[in-house]
PDB file of C-alpha atoms and ligand atoms in Angstrom:
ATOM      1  CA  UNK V  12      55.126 -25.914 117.321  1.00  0.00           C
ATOM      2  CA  UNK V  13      52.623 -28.355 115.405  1.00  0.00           C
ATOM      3  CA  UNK V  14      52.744 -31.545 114.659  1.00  0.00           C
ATOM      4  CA  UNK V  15      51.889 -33.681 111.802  1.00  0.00           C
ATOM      5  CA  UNK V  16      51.440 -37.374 112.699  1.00  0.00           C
ATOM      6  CA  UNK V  17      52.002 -40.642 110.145  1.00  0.00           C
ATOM      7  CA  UNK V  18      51.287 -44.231 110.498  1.00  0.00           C
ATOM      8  CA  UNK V  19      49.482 -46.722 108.870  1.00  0.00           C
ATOM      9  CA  UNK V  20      46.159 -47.425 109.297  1.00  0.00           C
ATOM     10  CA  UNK V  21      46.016 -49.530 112.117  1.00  0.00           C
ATOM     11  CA  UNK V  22      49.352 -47.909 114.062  1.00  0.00           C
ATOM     12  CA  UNK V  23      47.667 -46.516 116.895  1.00  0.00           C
ATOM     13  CA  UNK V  24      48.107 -43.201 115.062  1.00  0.00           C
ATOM     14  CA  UNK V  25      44.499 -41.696 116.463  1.00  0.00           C
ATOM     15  CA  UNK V  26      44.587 -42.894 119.807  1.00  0.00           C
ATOM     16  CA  UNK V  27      48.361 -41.380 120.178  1.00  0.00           C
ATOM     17  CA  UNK V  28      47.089 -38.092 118.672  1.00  0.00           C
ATOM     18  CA  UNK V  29      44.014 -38.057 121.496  1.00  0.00           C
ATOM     19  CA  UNK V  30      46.347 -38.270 124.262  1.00  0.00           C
ATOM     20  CA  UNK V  31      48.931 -36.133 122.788  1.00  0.00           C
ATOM     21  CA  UNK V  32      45.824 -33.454 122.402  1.00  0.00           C
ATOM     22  CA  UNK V  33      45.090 -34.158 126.470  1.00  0.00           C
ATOM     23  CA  UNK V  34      48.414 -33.872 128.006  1.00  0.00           C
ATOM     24  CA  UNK V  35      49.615 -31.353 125.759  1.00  0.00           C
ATOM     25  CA  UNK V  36      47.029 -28.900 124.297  1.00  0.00           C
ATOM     26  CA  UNK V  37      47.075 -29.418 120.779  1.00  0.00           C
ATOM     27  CA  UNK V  38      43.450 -29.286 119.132  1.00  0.00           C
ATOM     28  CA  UNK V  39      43.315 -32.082 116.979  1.00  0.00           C
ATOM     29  CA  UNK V  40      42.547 -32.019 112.833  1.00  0.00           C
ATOM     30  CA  UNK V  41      41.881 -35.666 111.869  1.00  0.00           C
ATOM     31  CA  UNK V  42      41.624 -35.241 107.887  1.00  0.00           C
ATOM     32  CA  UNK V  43      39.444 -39.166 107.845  1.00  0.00           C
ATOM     33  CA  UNK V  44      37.047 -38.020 110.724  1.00  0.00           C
ATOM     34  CA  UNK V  45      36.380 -34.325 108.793  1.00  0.00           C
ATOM     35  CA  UNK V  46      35.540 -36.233 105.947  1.00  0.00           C
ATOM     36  CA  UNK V  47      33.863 -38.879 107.429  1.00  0.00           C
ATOM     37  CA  UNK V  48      31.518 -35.904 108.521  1.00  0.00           C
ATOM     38  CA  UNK V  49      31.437 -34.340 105.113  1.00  0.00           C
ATOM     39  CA  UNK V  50      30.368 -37.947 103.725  1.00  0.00           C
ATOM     40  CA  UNK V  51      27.813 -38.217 106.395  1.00  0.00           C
ATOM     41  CA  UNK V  52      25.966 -35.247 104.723  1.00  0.00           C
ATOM     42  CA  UNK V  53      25.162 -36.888 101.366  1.00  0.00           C
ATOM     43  CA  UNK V  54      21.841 -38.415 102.052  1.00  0.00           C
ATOM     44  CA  UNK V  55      20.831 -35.110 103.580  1.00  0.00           C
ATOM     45  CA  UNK V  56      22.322 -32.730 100.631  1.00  0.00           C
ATOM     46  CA  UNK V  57      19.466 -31.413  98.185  1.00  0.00           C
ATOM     47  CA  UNK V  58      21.147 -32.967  94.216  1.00  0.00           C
ATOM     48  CA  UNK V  59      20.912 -30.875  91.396  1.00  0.00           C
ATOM     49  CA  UNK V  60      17.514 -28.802  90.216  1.00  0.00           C
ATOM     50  CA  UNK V  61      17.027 -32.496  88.255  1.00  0.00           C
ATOM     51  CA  UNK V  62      17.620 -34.282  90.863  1.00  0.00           C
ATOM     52  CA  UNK V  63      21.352 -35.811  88.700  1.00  0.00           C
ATOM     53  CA  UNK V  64      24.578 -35.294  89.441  1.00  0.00           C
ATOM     54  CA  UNK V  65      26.420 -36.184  93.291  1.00  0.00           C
ATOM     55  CA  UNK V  66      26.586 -33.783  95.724  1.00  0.00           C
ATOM     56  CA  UNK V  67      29.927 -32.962  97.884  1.00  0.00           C
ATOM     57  CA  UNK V  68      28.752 -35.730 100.478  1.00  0.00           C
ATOM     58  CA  UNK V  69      28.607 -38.099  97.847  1.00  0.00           C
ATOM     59  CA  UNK V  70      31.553 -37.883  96.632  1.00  0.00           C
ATOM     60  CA  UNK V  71      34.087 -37.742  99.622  1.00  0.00           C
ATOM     61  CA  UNK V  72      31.680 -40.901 100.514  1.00  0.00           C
ATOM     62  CA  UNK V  73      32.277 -42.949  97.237  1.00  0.00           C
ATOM     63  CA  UNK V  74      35.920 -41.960  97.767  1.00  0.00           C
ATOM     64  CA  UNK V  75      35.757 -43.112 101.465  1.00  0.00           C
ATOM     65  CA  UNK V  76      34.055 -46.284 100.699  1.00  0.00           C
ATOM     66  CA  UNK V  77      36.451 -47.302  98.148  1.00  0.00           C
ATOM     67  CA  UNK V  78      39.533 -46.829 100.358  1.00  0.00           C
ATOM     68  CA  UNK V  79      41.048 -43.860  97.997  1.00  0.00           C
ATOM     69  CA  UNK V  80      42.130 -40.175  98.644  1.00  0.00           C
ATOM     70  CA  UNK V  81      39.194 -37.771  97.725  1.00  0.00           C
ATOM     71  CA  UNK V  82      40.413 -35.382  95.403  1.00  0.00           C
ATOM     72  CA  UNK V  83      43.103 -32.449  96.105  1.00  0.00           C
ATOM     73  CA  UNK V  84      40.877 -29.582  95.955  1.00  0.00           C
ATOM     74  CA  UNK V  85      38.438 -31.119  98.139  1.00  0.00           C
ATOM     75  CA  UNK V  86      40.987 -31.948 101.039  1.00  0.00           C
ATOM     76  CA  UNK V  87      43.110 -29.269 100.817  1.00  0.00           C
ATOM     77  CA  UNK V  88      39.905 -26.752 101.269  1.00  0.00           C
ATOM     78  CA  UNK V  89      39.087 -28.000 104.410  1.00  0.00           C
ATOM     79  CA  UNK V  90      42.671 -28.133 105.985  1.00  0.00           C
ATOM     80  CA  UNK V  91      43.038 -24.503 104.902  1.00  0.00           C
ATOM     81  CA  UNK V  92      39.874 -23.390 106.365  1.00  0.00           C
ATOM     82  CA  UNK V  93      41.105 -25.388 109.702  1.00  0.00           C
ATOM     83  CA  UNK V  94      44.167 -23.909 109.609  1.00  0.00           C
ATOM     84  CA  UNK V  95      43.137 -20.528 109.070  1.00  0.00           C
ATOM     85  CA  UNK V  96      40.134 -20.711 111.755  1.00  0.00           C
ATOM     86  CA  UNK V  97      42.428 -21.777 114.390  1.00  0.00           C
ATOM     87  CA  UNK V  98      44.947 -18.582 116.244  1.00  0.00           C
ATOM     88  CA  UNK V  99      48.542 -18.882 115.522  1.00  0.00           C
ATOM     89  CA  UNK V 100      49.014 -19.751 119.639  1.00  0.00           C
ATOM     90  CA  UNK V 101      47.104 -22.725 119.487  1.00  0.00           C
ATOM     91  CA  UNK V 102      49.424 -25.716 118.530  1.00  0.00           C
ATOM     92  CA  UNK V 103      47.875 -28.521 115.793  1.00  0.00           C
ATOM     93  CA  UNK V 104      47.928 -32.225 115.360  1.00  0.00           C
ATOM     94  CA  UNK V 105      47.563 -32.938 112.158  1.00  0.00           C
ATOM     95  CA  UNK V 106      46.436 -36.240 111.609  1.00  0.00           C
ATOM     96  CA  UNK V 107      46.140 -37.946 108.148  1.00  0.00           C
ATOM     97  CA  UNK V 108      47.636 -34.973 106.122  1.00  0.00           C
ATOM     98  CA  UNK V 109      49.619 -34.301 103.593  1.00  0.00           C
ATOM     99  CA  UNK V 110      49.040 -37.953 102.103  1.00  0.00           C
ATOM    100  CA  UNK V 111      50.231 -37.534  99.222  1.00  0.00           C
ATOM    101  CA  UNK V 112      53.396 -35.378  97.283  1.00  0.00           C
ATOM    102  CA  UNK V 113      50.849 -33.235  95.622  1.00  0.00           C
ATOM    103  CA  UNK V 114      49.396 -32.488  99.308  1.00  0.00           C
ATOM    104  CA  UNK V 115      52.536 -32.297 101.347  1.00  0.00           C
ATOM    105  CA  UNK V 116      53.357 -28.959  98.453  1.00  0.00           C
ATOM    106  CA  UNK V 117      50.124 -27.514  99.180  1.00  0.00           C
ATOM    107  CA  UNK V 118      50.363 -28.075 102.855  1.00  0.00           C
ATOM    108  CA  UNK V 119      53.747 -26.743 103.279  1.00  0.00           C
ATOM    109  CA  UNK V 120      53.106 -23.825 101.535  1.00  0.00           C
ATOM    110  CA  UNK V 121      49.749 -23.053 103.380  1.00  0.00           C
ATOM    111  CA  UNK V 122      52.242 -23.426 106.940  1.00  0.00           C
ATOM    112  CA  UNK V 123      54.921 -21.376 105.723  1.00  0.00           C
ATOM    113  CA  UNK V 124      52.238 -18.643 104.776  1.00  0.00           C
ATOM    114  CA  UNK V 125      50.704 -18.538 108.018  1.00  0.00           C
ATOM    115  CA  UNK V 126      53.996 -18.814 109.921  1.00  0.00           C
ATOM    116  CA  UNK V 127      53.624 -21.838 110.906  1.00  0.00           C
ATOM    117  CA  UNK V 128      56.753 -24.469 112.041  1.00  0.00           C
ATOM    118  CA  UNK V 129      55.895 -28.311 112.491  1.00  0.00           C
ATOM    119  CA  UNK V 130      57.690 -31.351 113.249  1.00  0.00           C
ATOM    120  CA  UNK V 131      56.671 -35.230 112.114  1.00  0.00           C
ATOM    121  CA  UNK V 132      56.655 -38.227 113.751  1.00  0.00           C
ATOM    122  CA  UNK V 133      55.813 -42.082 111.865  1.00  0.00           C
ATOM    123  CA  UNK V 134      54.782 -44.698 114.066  1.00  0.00           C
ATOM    124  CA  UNK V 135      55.665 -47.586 112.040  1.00  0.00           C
ATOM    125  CA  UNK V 136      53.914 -50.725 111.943  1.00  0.00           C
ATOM    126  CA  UNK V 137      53.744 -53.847 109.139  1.00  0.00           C
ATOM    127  CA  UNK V 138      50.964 -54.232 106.662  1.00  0.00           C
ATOM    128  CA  UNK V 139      49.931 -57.448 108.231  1.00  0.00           C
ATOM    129  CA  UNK V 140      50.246 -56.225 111.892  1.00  0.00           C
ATOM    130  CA  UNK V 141      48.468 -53.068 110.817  1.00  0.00           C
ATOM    131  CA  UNK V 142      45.439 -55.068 108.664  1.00  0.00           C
ATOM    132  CA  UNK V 143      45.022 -57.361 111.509  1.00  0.00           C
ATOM    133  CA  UNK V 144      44.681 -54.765 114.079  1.00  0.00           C
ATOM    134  CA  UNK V 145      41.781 -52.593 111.941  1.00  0.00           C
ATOM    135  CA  UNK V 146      40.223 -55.789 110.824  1.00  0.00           C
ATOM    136  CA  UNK V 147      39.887 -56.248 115.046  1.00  0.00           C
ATOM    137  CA  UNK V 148      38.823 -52.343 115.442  1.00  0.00           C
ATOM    138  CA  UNK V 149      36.045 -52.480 113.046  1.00  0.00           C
ATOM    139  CA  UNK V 150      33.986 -55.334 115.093  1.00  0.00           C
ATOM    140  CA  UNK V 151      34.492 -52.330 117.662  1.00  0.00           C
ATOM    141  CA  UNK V 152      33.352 -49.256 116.589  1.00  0.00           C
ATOM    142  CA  UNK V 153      31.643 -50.665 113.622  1.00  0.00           C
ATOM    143  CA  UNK V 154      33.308 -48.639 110.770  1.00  0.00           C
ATOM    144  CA  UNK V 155      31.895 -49.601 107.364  1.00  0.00           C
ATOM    145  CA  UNK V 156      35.397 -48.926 105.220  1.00  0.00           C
ATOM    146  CA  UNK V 157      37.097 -51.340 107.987  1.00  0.00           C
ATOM    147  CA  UNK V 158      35.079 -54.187 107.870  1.00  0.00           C
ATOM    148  CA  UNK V 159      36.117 -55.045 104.525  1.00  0.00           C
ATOM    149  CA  UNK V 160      39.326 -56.545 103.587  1.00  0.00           C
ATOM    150  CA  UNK V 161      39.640 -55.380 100.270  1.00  0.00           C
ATOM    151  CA  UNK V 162      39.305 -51.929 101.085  1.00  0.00           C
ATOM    152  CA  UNK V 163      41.836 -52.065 103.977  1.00  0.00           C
ATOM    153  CA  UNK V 164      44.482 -53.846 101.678  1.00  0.00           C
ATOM    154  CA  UNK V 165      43.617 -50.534  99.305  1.00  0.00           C
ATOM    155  CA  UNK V 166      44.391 -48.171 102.178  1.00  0.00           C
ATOM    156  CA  UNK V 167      47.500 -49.639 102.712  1.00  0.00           C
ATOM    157  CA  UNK V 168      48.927 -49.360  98.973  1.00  0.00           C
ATOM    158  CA  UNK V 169      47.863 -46.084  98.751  1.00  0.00           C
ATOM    159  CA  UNK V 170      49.839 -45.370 101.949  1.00  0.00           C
ATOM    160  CA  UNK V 171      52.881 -47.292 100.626  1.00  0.00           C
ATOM    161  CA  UNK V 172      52.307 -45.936  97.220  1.00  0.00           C
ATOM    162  CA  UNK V 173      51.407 -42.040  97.983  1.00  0.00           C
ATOM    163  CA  UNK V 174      52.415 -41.015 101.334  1.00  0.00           C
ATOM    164  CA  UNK V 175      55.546 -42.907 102.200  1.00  0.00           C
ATOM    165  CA  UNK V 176      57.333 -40.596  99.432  1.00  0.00           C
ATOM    166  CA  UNK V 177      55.754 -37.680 101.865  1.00  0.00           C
ATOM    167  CA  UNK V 178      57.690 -39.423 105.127  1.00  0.00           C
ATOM    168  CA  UNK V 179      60.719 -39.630 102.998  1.00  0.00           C
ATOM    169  CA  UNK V 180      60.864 -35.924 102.053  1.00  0.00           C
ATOM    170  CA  UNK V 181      60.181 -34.832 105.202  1.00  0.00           C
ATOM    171  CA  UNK V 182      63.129 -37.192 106.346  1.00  0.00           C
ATOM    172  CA  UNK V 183      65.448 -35.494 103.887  1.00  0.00           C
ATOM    173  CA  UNK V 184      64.039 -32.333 105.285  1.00  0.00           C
ATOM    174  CA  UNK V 185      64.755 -33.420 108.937  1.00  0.00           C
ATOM    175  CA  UNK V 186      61.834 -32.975 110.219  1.00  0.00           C
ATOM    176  CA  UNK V 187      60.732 -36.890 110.762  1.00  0.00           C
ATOM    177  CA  UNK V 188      61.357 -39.095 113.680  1.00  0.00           C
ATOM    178  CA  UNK V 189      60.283 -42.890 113.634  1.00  0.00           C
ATOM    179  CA  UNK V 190      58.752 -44.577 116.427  1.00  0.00           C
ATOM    180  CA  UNK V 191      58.308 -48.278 116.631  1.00  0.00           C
ATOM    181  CA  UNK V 192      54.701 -48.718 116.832  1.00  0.00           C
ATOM    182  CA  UNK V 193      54.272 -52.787 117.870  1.00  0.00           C
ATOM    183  CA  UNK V 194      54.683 -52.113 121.595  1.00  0.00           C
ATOM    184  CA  UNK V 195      52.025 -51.398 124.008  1.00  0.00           C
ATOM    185  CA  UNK V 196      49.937 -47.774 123.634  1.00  0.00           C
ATOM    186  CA  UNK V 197      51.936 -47.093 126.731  1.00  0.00           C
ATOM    187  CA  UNK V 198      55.217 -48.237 125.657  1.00  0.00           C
ATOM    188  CA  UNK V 199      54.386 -45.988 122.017  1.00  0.00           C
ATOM    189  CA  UNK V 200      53.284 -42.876 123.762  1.00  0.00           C
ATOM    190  CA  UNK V 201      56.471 -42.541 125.957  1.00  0.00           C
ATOM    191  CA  UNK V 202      58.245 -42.605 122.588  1.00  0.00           C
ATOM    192  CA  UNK V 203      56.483 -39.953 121.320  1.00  0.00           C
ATOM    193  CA  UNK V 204      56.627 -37.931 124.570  1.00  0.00           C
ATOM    194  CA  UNK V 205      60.712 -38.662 124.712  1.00  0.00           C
ATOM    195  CA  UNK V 206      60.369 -37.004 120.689  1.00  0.00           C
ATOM    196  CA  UNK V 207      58.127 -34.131 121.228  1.00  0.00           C
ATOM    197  CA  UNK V 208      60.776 -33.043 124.133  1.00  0.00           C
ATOM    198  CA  UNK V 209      63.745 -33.637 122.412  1.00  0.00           C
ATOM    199  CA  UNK V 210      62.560 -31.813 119.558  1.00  0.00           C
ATOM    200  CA  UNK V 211      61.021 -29.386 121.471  1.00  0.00           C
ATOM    201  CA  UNK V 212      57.432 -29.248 120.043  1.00  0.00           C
TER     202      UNK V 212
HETATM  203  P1  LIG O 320      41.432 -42.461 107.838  1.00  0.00           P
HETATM  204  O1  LIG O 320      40.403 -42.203 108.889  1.00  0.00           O
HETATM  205  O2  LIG O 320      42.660 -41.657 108.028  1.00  0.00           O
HETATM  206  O3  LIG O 320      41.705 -43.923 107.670  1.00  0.00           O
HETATM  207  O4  LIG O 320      40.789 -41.967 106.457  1.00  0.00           O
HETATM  208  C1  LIG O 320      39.628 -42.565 105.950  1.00  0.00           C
HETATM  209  C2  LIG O 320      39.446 -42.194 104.487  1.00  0.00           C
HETATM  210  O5  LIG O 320      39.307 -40.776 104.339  1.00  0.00           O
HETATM  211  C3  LIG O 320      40.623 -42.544 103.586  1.00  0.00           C
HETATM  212  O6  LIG O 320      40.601 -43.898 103.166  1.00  0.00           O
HETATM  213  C4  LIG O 320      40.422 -41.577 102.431  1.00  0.00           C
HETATM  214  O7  LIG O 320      39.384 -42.023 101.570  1.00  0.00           O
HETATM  215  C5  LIG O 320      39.931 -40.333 103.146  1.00  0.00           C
HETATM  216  N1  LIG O 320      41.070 -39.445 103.533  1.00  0.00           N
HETATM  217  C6  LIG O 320      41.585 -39.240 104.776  1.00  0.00           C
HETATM  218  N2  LIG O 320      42.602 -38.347 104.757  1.00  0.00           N
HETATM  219  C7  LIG O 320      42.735 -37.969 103.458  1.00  0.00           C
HETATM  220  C8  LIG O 320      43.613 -37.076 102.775  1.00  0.00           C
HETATM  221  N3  LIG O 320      44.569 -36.385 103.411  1.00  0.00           N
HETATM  222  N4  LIG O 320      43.444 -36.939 101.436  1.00  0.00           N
HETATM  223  C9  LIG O 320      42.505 -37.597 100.773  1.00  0.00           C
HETATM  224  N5  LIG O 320      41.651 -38.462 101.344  1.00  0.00           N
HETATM  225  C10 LIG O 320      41.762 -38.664 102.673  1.00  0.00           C
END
């Protein structure tokens, strides 16, 4: 069964989902880092025959660099095309997907086409203990969209906003289980293992 992983940024989300991937085989589709990889394109990208307009890389990038979700079409092509590339025995994390109503429809549709079940888990954090922790990340790995406060704080709202309506449908649905996110990675990843076997994922 797959699995679709929420938390804000900050939660621990991506280093759970690597670990998850290592002990248990799933391959790993992390909508921010497919993006990030489309954006990384746009200086490279030949524009238009008069040299106007933005290219695809361009745009995700804007869209990435102001902290807001690039447009539907845009996202939901390249989950498709990683869903449909990938053979119905190989188990998914989905990381960063569906963020918002509008993608959770598309998503579940796409998944119930291709036969596929999943289960969600939240690790949950607070804004502030989430902001402080990427504001301590990006002095790490140097990210340009977490250095800056202001575009963190927008990432947030658009997670309280947008895809906290998404964790509470999938509640309804009973398909979500919480984990507390402010302990240890250790301490987290034991209570996503103790999930994954109780729901048998
Ligand atoms: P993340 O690495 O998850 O923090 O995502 C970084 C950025 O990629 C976000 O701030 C959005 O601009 C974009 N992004 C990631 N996932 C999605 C998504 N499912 N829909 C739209 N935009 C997304």
């Amino acid at each position: 069964m797959d699995l679709v992983l929420f938390g804000i940024q900050g939660s621990g989300k991506g280093t759970q989902a690597k670990r998850l991937c290592a002990e248990f085989g799933f391959d790993q589709f992390e909508a921010g880092g497919e993006l990030r990889k489309i954006a990384a394109f746009a200086s490279a990208e030949p524009k238009g025959e008069d040299g106007s307009g933005s290219t695809l890389g361009e745009t995700v990038k804007s869209y990435i660099d102001d902290g807001k979700l690039v447009p539907f079409d845009i996202i939901m092509q390249v989950v498709k095309e990683a869903i449909l590339s990938r053979p119905k025995t190989q188990k998914i994390l989905f990381d960063g997907i569906p963020r918002d109503l509008d993608q959770m429809r598309e998503f579940d549709r796409i998944m119930a086409e291709v036969g596929r079940d999943f289960r969600c888990i939240e690790i949950t954090l607070t804004e502030e203990e989430g902001v402080q922790r990427i504001l301590s990340r990006a002095k790490i790995e140097g990210r340009k969209d977490d250095a800056d406060e202001a575009t963190i704080r927008r990432r947030m709202a658009t997670f309280f906003e947008k895809t906290k309506p998404v964790i509470g449908q999938y509640k309804v649905a009973g398909k979500m289980t919480e984990v507390d996110g402010r302990g240890t990675v250790e301490e987290v990843y034991e209570g996503v293992k103790e999930i994954l076997q109780k729901e048998r994922v």
